[in-house]
JSON list of C-alpha atoms in Angstrom, two decimals:
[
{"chain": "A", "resi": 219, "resn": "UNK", "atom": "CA", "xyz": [-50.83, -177.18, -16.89]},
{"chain": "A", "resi": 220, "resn": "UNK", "atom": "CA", "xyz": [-53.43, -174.40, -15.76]},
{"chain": "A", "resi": 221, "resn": "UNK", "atom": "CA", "xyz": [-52.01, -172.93, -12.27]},
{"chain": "A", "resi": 222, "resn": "UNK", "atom": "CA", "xyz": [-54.24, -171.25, -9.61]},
{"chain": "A", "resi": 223, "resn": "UNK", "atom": "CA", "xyz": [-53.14, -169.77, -7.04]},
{"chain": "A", "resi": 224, "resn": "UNK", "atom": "CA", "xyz": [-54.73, -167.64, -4.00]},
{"chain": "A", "resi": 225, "resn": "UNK", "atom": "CA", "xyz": [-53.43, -165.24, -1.78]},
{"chain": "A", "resi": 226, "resn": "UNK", "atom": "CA", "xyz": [-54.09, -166.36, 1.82]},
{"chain": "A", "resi": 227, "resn": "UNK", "atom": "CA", "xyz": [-56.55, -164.76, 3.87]},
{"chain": "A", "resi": 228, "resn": "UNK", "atom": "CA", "xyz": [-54.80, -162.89, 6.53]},
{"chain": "A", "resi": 229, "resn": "UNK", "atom": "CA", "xyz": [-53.31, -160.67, 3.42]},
{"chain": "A", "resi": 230, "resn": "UNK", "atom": "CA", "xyz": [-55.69, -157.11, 3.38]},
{"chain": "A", "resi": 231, "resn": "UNK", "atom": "CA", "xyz": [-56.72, -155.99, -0.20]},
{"chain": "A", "resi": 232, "resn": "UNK", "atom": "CA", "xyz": [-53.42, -153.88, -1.00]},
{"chain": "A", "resi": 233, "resn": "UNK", "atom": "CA", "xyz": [-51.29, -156.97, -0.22]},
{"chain": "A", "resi": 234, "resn": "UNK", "atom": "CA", "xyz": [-53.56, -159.63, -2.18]},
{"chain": "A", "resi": 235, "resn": "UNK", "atom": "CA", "xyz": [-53.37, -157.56, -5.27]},
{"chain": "A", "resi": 236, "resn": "UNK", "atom": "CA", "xyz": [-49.82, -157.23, -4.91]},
{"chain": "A", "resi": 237, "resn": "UNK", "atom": "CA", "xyz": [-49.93, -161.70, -4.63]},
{"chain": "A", "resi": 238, "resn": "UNK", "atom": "CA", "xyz": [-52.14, -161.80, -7.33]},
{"chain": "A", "resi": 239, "resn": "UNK", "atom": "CA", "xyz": [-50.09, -159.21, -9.98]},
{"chain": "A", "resi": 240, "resn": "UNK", "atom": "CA", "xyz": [-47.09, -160.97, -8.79]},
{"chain": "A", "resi": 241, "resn": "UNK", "atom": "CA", "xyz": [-48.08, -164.52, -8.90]},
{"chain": "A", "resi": 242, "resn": "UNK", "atom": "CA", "xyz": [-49.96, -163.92, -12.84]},
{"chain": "A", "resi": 243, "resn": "UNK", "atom": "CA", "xyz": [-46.65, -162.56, -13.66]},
{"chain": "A", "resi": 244, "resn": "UNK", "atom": "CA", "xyz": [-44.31, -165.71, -12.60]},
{"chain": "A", "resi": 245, "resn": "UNK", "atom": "CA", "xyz": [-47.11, -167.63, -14.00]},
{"chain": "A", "resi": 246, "resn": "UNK", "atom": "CA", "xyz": [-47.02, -166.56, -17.48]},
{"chain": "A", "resi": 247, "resn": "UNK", "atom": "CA", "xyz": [-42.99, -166.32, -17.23]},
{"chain": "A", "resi": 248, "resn": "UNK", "atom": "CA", "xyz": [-43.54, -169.96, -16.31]},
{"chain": "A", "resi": 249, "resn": "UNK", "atom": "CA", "xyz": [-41.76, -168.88, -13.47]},
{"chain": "A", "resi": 250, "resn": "UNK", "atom": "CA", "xyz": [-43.90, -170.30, -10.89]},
{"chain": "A", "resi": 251, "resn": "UNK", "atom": "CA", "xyz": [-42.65, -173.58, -9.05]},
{"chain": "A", "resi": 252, "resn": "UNK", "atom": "CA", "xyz": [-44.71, -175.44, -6.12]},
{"chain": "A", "resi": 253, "resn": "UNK", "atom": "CA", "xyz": [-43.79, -174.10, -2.70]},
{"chain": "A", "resi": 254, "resn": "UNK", "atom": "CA", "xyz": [-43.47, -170.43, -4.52]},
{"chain": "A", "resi": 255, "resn": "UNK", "atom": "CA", "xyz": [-46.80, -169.42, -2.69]},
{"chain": "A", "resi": 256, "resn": "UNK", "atom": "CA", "xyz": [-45.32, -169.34, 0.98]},
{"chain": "A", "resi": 257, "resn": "UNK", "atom": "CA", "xyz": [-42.67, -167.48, -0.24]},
{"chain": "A", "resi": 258, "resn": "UNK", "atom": "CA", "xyz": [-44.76, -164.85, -1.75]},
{"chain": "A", "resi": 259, "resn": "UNK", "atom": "CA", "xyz": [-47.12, -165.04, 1.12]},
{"chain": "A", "resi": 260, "resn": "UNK", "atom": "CA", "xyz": [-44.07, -163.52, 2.85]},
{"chain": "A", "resi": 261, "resn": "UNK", "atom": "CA", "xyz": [-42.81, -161.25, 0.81]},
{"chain": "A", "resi": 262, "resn": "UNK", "atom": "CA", "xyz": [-46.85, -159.74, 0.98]},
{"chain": "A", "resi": 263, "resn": "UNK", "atom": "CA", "xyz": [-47.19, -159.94, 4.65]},
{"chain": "A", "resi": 264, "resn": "UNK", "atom": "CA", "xyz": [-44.38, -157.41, 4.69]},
{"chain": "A", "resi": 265, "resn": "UNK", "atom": "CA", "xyz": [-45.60, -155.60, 2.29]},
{"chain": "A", "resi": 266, "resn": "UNK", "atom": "CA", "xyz": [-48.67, -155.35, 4.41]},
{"chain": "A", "resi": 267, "resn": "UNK", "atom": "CA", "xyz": [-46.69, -154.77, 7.87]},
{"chain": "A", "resi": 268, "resn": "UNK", "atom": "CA", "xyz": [-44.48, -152.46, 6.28]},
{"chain": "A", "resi": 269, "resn": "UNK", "atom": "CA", "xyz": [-47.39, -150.08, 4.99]},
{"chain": "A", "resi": 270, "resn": "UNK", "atom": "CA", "xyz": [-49.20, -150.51, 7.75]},
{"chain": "A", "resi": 271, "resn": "UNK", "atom": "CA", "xyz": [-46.28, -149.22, 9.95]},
{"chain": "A", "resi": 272, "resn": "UNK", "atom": "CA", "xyz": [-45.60, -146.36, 7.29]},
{"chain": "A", "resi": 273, "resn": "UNK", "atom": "CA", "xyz": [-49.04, -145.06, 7.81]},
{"chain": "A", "resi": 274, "resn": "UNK", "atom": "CA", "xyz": [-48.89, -145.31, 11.75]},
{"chain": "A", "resi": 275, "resn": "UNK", "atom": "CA", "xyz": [-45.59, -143.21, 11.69]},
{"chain": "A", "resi": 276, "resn": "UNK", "atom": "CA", "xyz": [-47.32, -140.40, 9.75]},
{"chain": "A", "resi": 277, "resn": "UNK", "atom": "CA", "xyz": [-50.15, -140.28, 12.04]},
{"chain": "A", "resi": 278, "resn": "UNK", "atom": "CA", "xyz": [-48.24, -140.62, 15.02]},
{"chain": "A", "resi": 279, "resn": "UNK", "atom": "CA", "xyz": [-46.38, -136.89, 13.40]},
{"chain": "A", "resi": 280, "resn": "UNK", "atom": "CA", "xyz": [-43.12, -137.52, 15.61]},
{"chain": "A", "resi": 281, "resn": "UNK", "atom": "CA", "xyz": [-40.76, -140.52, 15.42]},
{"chain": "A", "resi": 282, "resn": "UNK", "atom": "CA", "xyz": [-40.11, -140.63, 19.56]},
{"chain": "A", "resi": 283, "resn": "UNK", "atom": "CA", "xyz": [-42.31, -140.54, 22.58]},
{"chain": "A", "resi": 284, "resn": "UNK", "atom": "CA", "xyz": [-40.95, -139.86, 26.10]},
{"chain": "A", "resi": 285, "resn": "UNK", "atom": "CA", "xyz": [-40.92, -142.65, 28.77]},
{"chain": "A", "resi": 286, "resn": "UNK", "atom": "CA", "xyz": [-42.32, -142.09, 32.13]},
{"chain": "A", "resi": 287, "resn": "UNK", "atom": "CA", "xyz": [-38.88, -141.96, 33.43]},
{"chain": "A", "resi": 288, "resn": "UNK", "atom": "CA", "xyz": [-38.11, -139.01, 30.66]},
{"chain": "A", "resi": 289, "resn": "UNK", "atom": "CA", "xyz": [-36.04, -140.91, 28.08]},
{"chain": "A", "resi": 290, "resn": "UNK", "atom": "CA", "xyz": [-36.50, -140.40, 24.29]},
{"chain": "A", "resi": 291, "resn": "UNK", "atom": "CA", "xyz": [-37.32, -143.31, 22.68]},
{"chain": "A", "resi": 292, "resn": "UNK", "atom": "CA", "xyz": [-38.16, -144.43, 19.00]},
{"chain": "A", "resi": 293, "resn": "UNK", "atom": "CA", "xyz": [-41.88, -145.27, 18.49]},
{"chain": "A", "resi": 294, "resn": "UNK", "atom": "CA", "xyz": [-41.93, -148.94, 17.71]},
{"chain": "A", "resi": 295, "resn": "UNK", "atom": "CA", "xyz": [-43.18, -148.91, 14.14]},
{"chain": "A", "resi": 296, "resn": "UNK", "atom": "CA", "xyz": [-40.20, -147.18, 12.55]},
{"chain": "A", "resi": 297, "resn": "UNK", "atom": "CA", "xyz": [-38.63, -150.57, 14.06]},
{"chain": "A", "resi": 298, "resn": "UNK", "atom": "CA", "xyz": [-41.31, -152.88, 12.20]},
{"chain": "A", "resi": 299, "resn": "UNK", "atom": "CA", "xyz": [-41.37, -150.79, 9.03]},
{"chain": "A", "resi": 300, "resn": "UNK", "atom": "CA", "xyz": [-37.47, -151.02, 8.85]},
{"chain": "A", "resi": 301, "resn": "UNK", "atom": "CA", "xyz": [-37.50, -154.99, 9.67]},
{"chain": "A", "resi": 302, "resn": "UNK", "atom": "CA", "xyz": [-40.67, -155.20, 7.68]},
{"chain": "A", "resi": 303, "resn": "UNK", "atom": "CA", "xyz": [-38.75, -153.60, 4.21]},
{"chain": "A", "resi": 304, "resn": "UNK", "atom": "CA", "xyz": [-35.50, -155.59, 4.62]},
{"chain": "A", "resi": 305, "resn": "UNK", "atom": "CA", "xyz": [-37.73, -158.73, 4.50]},
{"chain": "A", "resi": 306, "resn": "UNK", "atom": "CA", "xyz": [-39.91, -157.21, 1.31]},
{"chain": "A", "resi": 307, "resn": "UNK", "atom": "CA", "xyz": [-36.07, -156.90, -0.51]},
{"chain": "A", "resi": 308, "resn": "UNK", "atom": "CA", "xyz": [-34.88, -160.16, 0.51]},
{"chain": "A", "resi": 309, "resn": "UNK", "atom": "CA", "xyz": [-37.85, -161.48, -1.10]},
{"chain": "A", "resi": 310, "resn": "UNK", "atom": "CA", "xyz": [-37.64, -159.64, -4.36]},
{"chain": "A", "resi": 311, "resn": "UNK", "atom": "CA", "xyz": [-34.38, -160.37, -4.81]},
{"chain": "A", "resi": 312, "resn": "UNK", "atom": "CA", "xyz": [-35.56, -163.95, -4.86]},
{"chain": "A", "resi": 313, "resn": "UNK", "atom": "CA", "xyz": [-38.37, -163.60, -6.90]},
{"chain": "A", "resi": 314, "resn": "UNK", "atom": "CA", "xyz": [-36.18, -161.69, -9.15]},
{"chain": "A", "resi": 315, "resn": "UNK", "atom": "CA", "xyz": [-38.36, -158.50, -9.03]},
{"chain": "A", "resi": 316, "resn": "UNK", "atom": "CA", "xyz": [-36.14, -155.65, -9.68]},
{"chain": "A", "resi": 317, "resn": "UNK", "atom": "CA", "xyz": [-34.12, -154.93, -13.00]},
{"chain": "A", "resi": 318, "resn": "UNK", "atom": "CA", "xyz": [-31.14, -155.45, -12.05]},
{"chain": "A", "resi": 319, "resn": "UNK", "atom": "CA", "xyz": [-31.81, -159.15, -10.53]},
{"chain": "A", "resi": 320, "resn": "UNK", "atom": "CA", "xyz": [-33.78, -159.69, -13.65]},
{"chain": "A", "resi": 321, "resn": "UNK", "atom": "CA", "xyz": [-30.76, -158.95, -15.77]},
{"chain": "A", "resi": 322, "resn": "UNK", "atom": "CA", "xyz": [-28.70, -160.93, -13.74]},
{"chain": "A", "resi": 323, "resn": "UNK", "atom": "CA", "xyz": [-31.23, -164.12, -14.13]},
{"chain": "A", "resi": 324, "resn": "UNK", "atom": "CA", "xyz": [-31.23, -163.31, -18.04]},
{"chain": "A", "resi": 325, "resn": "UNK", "atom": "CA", "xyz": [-27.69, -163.48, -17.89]},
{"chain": "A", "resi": 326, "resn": "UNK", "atom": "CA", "xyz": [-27.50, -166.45, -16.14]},
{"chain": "A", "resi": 327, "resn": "UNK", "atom": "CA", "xyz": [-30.08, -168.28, -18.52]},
{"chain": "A", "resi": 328, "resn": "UNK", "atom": "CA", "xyz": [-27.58, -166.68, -21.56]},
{"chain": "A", "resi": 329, "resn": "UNK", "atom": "CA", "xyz": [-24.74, -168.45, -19.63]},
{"chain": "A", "resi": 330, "resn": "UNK", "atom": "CA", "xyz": [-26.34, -171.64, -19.04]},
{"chain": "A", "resi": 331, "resn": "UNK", "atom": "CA", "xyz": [-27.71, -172.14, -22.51]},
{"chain": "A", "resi": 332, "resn": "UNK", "atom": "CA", "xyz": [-23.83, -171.33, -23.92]},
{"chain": "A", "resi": 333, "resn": "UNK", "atom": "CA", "xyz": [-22.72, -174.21, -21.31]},
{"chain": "A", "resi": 334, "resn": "UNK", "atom": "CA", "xyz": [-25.53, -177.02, -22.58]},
{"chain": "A", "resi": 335, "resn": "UNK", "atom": "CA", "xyz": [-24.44, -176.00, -26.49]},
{"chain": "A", "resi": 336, "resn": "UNK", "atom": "CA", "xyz": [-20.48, -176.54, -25.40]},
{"chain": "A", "resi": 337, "resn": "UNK", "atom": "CA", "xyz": [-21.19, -179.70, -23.77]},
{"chain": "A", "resi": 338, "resn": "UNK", "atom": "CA", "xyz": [-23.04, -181.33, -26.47]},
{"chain": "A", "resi": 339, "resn": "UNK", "atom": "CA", "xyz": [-20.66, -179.81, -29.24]},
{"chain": "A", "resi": 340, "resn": "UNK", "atom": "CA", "xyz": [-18.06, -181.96, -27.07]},
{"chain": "A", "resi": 341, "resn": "UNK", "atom": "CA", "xyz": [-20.07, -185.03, -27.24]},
{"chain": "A", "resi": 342, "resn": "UNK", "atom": "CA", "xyz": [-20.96, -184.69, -30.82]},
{"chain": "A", "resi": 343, "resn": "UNK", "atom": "CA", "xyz": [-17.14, -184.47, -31.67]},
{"chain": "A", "resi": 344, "resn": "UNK", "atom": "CA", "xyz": [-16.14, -187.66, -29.52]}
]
């Protein structure tokens, strides 16, 4: 079965590369399942907010402004870059993108092919 997938078109060029690389990937794993698109959709839209925010805090050169009634306050993209990169690892940990959530899945796959080999020794024997 030969699947396509496309990254949506609100995504900007750095965050549909990062769908496509990560999509080809779970595609070849024959990781992919239907419904994994909105999913990674999300996880790139975050991407995309939270580099988007990174780049407006190192323009911006100071991480408050002062109010008109003379209170500090944090600019508002630290908040959206911070909200913006918890979402990104919430989403890798489901897609199983870092090492050690990869190591866990292969562990699990280890586990559950031990499990399916006890069971049928079991049935075998009765």
């Amino acid at each position: 079965m030969d699947i396509q997938t496309k990254a949506p078109s609100f995504l900007k060029a750095e965050a549909k590369k990062r769908f496509d690389e990560i999509s080809k990937m779970l595609i070849d794993d024959n990781k992919w399942k239907s419904g994994d698109e909105i999913a990674l959709a999300a996880l790139c839209a975050s991407y995309q907010h939270w580099i988007e925010a990174e780049k407006a805090i190192k323009k911006n050169g100071d991480l408050c402004f002062t109010t008109e009634t003379g209170y500090r306050q944090q600019i508002p993209e630290i908040s959206i870059a911070n909200n913006a990169m918890k979402n990104m690892l919430s989403f890798i940990k489901e897609f199983a993108l870092t090492p050690r959530e990869r190591s866990k899945l292969k562990e699990l796959i280890l586990k559950e092919d031990e499990d399916s080999d006890t069971e049928m020794e079991e049935m075998i024997q009765k």
